[in-house]
Short mmCIF file of C-alpha atoms in Angstrom, two decimals:
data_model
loop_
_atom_site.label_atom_id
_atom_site.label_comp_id
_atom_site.label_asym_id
_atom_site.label_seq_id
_atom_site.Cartn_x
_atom_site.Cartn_y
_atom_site.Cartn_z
CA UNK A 9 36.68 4.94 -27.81
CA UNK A 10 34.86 3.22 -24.97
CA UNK A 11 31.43 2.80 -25.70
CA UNK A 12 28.15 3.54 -23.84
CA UNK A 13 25.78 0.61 -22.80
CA UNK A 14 22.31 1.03 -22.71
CA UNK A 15 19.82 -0.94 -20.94
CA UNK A 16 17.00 -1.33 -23.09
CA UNK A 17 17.88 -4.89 -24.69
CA UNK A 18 18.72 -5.76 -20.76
CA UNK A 19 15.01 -4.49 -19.88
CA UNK A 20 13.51 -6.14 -23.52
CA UNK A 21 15.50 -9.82 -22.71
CA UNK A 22 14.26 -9.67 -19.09
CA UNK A 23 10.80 -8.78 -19.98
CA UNK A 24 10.25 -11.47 -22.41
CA UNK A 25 12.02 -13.87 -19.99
CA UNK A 26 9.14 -12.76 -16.93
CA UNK A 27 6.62 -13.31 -19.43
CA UNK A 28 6.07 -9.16 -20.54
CA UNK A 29 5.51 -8.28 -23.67
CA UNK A 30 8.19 -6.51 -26.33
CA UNK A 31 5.47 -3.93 -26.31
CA UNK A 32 5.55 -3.20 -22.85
CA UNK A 33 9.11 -2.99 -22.22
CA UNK A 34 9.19 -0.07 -25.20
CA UNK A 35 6.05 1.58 -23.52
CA UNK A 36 5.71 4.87 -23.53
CA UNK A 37 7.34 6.65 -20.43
CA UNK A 38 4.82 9.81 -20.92
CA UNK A 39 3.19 10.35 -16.98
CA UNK A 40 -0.16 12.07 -18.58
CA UNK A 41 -0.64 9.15 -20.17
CA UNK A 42 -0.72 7.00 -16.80
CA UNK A 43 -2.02 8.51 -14.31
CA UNK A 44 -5.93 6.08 -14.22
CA UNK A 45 -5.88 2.34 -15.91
CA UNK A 46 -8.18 1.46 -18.21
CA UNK A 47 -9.91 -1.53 -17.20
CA UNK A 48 -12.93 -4.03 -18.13
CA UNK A 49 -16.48 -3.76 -16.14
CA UNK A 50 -15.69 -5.57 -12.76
CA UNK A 51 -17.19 -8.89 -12.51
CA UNK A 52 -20.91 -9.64 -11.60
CA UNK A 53 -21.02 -9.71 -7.76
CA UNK A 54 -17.86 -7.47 -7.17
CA UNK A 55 -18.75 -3.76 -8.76
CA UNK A 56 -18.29 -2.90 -5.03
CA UNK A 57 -14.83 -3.39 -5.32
CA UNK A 58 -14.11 -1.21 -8.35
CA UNK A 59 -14.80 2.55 -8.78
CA UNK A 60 -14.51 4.07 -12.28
CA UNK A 61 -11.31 2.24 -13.88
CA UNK A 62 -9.55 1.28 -10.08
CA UNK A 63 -9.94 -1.91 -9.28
CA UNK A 64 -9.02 -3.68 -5.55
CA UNK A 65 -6.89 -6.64 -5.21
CA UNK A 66 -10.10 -8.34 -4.05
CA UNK A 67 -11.24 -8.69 -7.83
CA UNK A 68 -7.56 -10.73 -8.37
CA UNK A 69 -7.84 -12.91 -5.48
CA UNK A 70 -9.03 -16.39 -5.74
CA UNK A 71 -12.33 -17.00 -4.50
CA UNK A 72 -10.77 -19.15 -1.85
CA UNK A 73 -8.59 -15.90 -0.81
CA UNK A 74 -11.29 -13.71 -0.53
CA UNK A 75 -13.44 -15.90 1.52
CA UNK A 76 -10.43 -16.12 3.83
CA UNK A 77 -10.34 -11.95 3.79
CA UNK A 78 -14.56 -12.04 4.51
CA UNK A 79 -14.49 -13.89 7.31
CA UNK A 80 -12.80 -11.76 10.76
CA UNK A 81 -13.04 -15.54 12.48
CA UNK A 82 -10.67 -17.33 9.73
CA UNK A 83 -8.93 -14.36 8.46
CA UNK A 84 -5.55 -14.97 9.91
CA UNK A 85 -4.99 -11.29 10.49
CA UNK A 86 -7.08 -10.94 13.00
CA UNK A 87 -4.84 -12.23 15.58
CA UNK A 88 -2.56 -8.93 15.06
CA UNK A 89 -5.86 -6.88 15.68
CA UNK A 90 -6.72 -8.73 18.85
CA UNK A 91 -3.91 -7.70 20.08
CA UNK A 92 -4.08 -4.56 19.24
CA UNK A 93 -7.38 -4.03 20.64
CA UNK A 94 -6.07 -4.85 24.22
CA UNK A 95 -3.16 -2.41 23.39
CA UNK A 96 -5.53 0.27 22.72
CA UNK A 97 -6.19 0.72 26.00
CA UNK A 98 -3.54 -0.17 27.82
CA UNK A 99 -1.72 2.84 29.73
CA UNK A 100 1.86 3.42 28.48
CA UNK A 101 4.86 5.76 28.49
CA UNK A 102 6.11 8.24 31.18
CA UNK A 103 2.43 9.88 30.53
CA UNK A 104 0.71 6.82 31.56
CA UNK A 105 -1.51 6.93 29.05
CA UNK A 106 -3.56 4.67 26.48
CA UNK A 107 -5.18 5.46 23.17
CA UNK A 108 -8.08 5.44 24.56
CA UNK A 109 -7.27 8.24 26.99
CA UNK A 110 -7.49 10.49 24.14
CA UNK A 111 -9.33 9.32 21.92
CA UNK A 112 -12.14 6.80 23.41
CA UNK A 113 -13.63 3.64 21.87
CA UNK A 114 -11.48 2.88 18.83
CA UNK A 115 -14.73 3.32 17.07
CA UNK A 116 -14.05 6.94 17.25
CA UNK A 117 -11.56 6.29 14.38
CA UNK A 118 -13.75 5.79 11.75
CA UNK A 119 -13.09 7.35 8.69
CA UNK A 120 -9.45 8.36 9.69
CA UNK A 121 -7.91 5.34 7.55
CA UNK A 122 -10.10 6.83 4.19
CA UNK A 123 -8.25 10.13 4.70
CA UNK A 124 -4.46 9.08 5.23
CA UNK A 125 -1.61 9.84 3.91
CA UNK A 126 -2.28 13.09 4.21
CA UNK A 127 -0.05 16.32 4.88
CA UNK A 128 0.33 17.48 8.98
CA UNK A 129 0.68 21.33 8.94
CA UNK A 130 1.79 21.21 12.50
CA UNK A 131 4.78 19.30 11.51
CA UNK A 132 5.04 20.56 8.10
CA UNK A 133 5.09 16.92 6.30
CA UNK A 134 3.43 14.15 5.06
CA UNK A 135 1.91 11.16 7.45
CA UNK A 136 0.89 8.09 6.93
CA UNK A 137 -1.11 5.87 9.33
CA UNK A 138 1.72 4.43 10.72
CA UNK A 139 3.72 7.80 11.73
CA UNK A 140 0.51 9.19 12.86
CA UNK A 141 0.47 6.08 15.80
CA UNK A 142 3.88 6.61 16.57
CA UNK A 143 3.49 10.56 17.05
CA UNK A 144 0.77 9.44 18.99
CA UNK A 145 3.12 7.70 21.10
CA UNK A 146 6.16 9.37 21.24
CA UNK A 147 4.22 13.44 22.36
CA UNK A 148 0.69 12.01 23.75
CA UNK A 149 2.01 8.89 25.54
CA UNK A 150 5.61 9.70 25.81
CA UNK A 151 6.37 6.02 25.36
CA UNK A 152 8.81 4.35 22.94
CA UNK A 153 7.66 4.48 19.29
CA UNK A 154 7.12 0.93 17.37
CA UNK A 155 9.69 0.06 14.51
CA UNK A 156 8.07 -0.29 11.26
CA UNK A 157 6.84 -4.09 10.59
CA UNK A 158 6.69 -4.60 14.25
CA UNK A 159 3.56 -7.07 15.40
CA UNK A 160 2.75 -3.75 17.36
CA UNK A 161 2.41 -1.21 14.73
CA UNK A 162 1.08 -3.48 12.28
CA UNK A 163 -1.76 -4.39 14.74
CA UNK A 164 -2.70 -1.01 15.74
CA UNK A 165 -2.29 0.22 11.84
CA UNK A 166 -4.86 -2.24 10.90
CA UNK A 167 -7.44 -2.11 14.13
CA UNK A 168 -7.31 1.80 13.30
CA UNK A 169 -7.99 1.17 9.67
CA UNK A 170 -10.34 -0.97 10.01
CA UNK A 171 -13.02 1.12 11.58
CA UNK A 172 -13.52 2.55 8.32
CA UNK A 173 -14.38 -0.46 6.30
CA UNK A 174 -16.37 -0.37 3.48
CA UNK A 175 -15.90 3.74 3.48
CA UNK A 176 -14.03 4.83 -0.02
CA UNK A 177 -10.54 6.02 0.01
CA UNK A 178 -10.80 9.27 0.06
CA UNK A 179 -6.86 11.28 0.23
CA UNK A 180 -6.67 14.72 -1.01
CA UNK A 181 -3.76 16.05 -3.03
CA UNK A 182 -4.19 19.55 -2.68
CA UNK A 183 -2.18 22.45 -1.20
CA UNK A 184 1.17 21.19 0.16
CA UNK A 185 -0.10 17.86 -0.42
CA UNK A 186 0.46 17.77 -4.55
CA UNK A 187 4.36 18.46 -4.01
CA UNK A 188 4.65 15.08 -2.63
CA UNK A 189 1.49 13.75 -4.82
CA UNK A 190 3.78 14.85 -7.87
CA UNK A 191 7.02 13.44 -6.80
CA UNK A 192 5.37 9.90 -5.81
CA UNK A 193 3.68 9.86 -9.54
CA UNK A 194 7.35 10.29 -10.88
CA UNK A 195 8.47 7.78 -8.73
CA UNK A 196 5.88 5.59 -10.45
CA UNK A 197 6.61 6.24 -14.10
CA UNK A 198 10.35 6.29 -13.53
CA UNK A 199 12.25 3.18 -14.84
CA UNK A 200 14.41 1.62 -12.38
CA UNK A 201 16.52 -1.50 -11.13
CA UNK A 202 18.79 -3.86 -13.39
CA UNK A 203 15.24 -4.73 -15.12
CA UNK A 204 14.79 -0.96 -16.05
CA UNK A 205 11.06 -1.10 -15.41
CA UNK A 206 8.70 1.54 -13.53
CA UNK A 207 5.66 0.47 -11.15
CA UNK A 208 3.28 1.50 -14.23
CA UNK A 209 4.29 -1.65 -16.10
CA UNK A 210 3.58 -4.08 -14.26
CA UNK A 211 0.16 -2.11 -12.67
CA UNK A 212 -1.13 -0.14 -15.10
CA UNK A 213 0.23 -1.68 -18.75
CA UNK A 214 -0.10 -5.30 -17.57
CA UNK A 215 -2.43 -5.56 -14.84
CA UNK A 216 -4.94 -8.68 -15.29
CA UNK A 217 -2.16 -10.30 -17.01
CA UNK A 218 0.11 -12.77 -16.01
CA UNK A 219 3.72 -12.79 -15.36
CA UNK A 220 4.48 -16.35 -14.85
CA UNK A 221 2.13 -17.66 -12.22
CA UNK A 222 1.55 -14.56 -11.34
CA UNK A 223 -1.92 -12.02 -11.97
CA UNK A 224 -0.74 -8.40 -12.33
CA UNK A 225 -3.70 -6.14 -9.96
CA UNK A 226 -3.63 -2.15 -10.55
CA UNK A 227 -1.34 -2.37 -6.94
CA UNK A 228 -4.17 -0.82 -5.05
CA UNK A 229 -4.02 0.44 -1.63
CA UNK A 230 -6.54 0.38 -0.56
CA UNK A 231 -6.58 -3.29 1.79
CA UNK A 232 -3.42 -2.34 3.59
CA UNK A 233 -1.92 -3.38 5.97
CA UNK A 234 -2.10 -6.99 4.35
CA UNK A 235 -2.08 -10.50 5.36
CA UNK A 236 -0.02 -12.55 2.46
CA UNK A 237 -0.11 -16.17 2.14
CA UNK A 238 3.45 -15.29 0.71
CA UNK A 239 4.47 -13.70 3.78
CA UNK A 240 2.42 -16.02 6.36
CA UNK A 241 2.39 -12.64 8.39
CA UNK A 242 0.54 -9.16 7.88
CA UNK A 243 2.62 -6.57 6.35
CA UNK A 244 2.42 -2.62 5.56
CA UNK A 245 2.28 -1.33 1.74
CA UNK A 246 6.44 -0.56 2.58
CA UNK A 247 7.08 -3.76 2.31
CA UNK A 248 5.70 -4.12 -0.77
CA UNK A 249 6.94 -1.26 -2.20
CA UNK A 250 10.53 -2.93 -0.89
CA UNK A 251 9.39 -6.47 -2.34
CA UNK A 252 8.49 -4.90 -5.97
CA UNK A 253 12.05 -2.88 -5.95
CA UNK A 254 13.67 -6.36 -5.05
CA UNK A 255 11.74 -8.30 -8.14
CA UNK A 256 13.17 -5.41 -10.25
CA UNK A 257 16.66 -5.97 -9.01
CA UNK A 258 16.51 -2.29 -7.94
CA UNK A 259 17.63 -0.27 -4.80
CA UNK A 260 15.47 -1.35 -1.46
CA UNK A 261 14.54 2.11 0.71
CA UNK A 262 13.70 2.25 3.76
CA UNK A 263 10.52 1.97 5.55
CA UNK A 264 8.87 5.33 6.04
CA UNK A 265 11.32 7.04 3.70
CA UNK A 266 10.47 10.48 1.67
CA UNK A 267 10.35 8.55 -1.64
CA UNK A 268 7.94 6.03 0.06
CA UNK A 269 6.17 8.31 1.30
CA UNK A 270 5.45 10.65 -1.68
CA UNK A 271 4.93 6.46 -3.72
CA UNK A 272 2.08 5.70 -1.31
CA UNK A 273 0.10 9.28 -1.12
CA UNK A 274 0.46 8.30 -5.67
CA UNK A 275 -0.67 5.03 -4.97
CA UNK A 276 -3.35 5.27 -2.51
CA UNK A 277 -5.31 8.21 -4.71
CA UNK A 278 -5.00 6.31 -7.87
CA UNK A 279 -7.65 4.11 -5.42
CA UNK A 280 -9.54 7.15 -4.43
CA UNK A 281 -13.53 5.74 -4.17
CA UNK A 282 -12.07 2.16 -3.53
CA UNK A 283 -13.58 0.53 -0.30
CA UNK A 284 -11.49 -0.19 2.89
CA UNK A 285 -10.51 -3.35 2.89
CA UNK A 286 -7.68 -3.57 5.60
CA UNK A 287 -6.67 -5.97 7.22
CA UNK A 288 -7.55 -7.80 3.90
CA UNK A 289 -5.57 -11.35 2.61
CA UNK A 290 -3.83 -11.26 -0.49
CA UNK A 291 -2.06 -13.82 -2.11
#
């Protein structure tokens, strides 16, 4: 009779082998259980950067990294926004149009970053930042949309986030909103990948732990799009959703995809009352 395998020794021998505990690996998979961390008082001189039990990446960076992020002269992401802010308004597409023909000063976009993802009821789905551009340019401008991880849309993503700094994230889950809120929370709790290990436990079970050289954050939100040292280029929270599914051995979606989607509208309201970071620098 052929036998079934299971994965849990897989997930236990892999754990103990990234430097996870037993305990983790045989954590509970019970969502009410998961949905805020429990976490220590921030440390003196960054309570700005927590709010109730969320705490930003900011609090795991080196002090080095963060002084990198405070700086707009030195941080190195600020040569995407520079662009960007010539972009803005710069007349494109068969409408010959810019941003700013619509909208004005890119100042007029503060506060939109706080607010996104959040659910378009003239389209009948869920937007991020990034979409929201590229509808921008595809029916305002009539002009080519940007690929996803493009200099472009990266730029723009982040110059439009940016005018909101310091604001608190601030994305509702209500009305057609929680359909997607709920299937991005299972998407969170649900073990996947050779490793057979959900976002929670690395984020929420471990976070402020190491896994080798590694410090575990809550996987906050909140500074996206992201300059990594890693990377040595700024990147969208995709891409780290597609660089966490690769650690895990598990199956890479695309950019901009419905399970991505639903992830990061989950992800960015676990950070709800978490300050605007973006573009910050992350390790």
């Amino acid at each position: 009779m052929m036998m079934t395998k299971t994965k849990k020794p897989i997930a236990l021998a892999v754990g103990m082998l990234l430097g996870l505990s037993v305990a983790t690996a045989q954590a509970t998979d019970d969502m009410s259980l998961h949905i805020s961390p429990q976490s220590q008082p921030a440390p003196e001189g960054l309570e700005d950067y927590a709010h109730g039990d969320a705490r930003s990446g900011y609090i795991y960076a080196t002090e080095e990294t963060r002084t990198l992020q405070d700086d707009d002269f030195e941080n190195p992401a600020f040569l995407w926004v520079e662009k960007a802010q010539e972009q803005w308004s710069t007349p494109e597409g068969d409408a010959n149009k810019s941003c700013q023909s619509c909208h004005g000063d890119v100042e007029s976009m503060k506060g939109v970053g706080a607010v996104y993802p959040k659910f378009d009821p003239e389209i009948g789905d869920l937007l991020n930042l990034e979409k929201r551009i590229n509808r921008c340019r595809s029916e305002g401008m009539q002009a080519t949309p940007w690929k996803w991880e493009t200099d472009e849309l990266l730029g723009m993503t982040s110059l439009v986030k940016m005018q909101s700094r310091g604001m608190p994230v601030n994305v509702s889950i209500d009305g057609p909103a929680k359909e997607y809120f709920e299937k991005g929370m299972k998407f969170y709790n649900t073990r996947v990948g050779q490793m057979d290990l959900a976002c929670k436990h690395c984020h929420i079970d471990q976070n402020g732990n190491y896994m080798r050289a590694e410090l575990l954050s809550q996987g906050q939100a909140n500074g996206f799009p992201t300059y990594r040292l890693k990377w040595q280029k700024l990147g969208s929270l995709h891409r780290r959703f597609r660089g966490c599914n690769n650690n895990i051995r598990a199956e890479k979606l695309a950019n901009g995809s419905p399970e991505y989607m639903a992830l990061e509208l989950y992800v960015t309201w676990r950070g709800n009352g978490l300050p605007i970071e973006a573009p910050s620098v992350r390790k």
